[in-house]
XYZ file of C-alpha atoms in Angstrom:
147
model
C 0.000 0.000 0.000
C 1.213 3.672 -1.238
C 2.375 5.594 2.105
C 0.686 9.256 2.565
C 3.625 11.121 1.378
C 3.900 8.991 -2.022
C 0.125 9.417 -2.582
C 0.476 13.383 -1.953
C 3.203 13.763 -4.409
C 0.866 11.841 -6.843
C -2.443 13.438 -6.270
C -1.110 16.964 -5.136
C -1.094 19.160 -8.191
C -0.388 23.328 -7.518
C -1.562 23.840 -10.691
C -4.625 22.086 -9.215
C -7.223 24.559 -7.039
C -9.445 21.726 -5.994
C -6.661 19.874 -4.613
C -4.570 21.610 -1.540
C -4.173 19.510 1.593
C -3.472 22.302 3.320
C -7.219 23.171 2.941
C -8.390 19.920 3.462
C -9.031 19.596 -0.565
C -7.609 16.431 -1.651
C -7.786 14.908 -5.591
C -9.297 11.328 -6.163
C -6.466 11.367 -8.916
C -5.044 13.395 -11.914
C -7.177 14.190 -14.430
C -5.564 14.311 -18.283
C -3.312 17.526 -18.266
C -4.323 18.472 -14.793
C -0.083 18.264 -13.947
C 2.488 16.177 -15.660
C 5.567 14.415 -14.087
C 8.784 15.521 -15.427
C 11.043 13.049 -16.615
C 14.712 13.474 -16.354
C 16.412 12.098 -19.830
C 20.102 11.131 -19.433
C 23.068 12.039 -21.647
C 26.700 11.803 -22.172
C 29.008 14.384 -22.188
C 32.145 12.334 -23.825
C 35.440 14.590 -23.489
C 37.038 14.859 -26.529
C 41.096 14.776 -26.267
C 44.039 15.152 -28.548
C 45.916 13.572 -26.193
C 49.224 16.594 -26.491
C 48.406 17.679 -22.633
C 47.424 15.942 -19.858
C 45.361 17.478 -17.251
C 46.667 19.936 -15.457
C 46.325 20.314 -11.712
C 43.763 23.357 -12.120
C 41.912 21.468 -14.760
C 41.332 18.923 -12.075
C 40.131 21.595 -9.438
C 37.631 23.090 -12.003
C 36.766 19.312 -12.878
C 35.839 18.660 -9.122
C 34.048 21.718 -8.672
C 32.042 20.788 -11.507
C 31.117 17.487 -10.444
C 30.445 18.494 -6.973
C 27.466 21.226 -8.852
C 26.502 17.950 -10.645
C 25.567 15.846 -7.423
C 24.501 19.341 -5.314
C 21.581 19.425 -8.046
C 20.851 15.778 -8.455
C 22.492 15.256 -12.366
C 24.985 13.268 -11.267
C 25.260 9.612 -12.622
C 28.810 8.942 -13.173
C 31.757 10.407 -14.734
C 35.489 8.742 -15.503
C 38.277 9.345 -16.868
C 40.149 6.747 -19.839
C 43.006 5.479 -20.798
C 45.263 6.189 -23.671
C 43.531 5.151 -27.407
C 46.107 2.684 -27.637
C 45.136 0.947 -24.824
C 41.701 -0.038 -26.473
C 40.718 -3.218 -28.703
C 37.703 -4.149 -31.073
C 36.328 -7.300 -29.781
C 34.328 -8.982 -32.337
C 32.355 -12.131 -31.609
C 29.261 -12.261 -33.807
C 28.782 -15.631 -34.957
C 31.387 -16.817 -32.876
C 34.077 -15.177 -34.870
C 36.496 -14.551 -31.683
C 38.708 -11.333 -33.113
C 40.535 -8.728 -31.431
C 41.869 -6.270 -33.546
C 44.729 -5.214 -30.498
C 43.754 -1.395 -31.454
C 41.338 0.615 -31.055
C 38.372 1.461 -33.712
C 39.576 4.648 -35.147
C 42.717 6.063 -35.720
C 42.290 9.725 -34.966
C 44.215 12.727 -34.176
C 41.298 13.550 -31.177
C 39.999 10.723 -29.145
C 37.648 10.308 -25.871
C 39.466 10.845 -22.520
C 36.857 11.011 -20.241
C 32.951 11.085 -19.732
C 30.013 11.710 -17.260
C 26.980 10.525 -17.501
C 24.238 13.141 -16.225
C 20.193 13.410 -15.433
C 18.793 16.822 -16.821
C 15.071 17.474 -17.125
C 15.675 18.820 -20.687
C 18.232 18.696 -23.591
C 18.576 22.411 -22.719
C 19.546 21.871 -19.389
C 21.776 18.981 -20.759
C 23.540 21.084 -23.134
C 24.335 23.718 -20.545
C 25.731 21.085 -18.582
C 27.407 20.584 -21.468
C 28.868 24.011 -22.164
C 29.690 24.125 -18.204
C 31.478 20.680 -18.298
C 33.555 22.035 -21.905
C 34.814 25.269 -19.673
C 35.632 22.945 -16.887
C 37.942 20.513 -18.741
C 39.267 22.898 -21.255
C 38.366 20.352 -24.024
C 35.707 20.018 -26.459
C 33.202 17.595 -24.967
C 30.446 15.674 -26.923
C 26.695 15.385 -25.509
C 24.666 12.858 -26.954
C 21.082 11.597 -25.512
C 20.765 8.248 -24.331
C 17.159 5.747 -24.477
């Protein structure tokens, strides 16, 4: 059985006069475009690297602070860092083929170095994150929806 709380957040609507607990008003349920539920997408924001510089120690400070706004307003998923392009391999085992190429898929002057993985209730708000996580990094990042 739903607990009071869970059934406020479901039946409560602002948008709603005819339902307000605080005056004793409370909805049997939502009627069709009486509120709607936002629902976060997620993205990536893939760092994109030529690989001449590492990271320097202030890079890593803005990094942090960046990822620390990330969990302080609940888009936070995951983020990591990767290793060198040529520590990567194709595995390929469709039909039982068994092949590893020993390199990576592209050879390519720019490569992925790191990535987060973020909640954001729009692609707006993702690509700001986006913009944000580019400044951070002092790299060109990709952002790219995910289903």
């Amino acid at each position: 059985m739903e607990g009071l709380e869970n059934l406020h957040q479901r039946f409560y609507s602002p948008q709603n006069p005819n339902s307000n607990p605080a005056l004793g008003k409370v909805s049997t349920g939502p009627s069709y475009g009486q509120f709607f539920y936002a629902i976060p997408m997620k993205f990536v924001i893939s760092v994109i690297d030529d690989l001449q510089s590492p990271g320097t120690p202030a890079e890593m400070v803005e990094i942090d602070k960046f990822n620390d706004s990330l969990r302080a307003n609940g888009q936070w998923i995951f983020a990591w860092g990767l290793q060198p392009p040529e520590t990567a391999t194709v595995i390929d085992n469709r039909n039982d083929a068994n092949i590893r190429t020993g390199k990576p898929l592209f050879d390519a002057q720019e490569n992925f170095s790191g990535l987060w993985i973020i909640e954001a209730e729009s692609a707006e708000v993702a690509e700001r994150l986006a913009y944000s996580a580019s400044k951070a990094c002092n790299r060109k990042v990709e952002l790219r929806p995910m289903h």
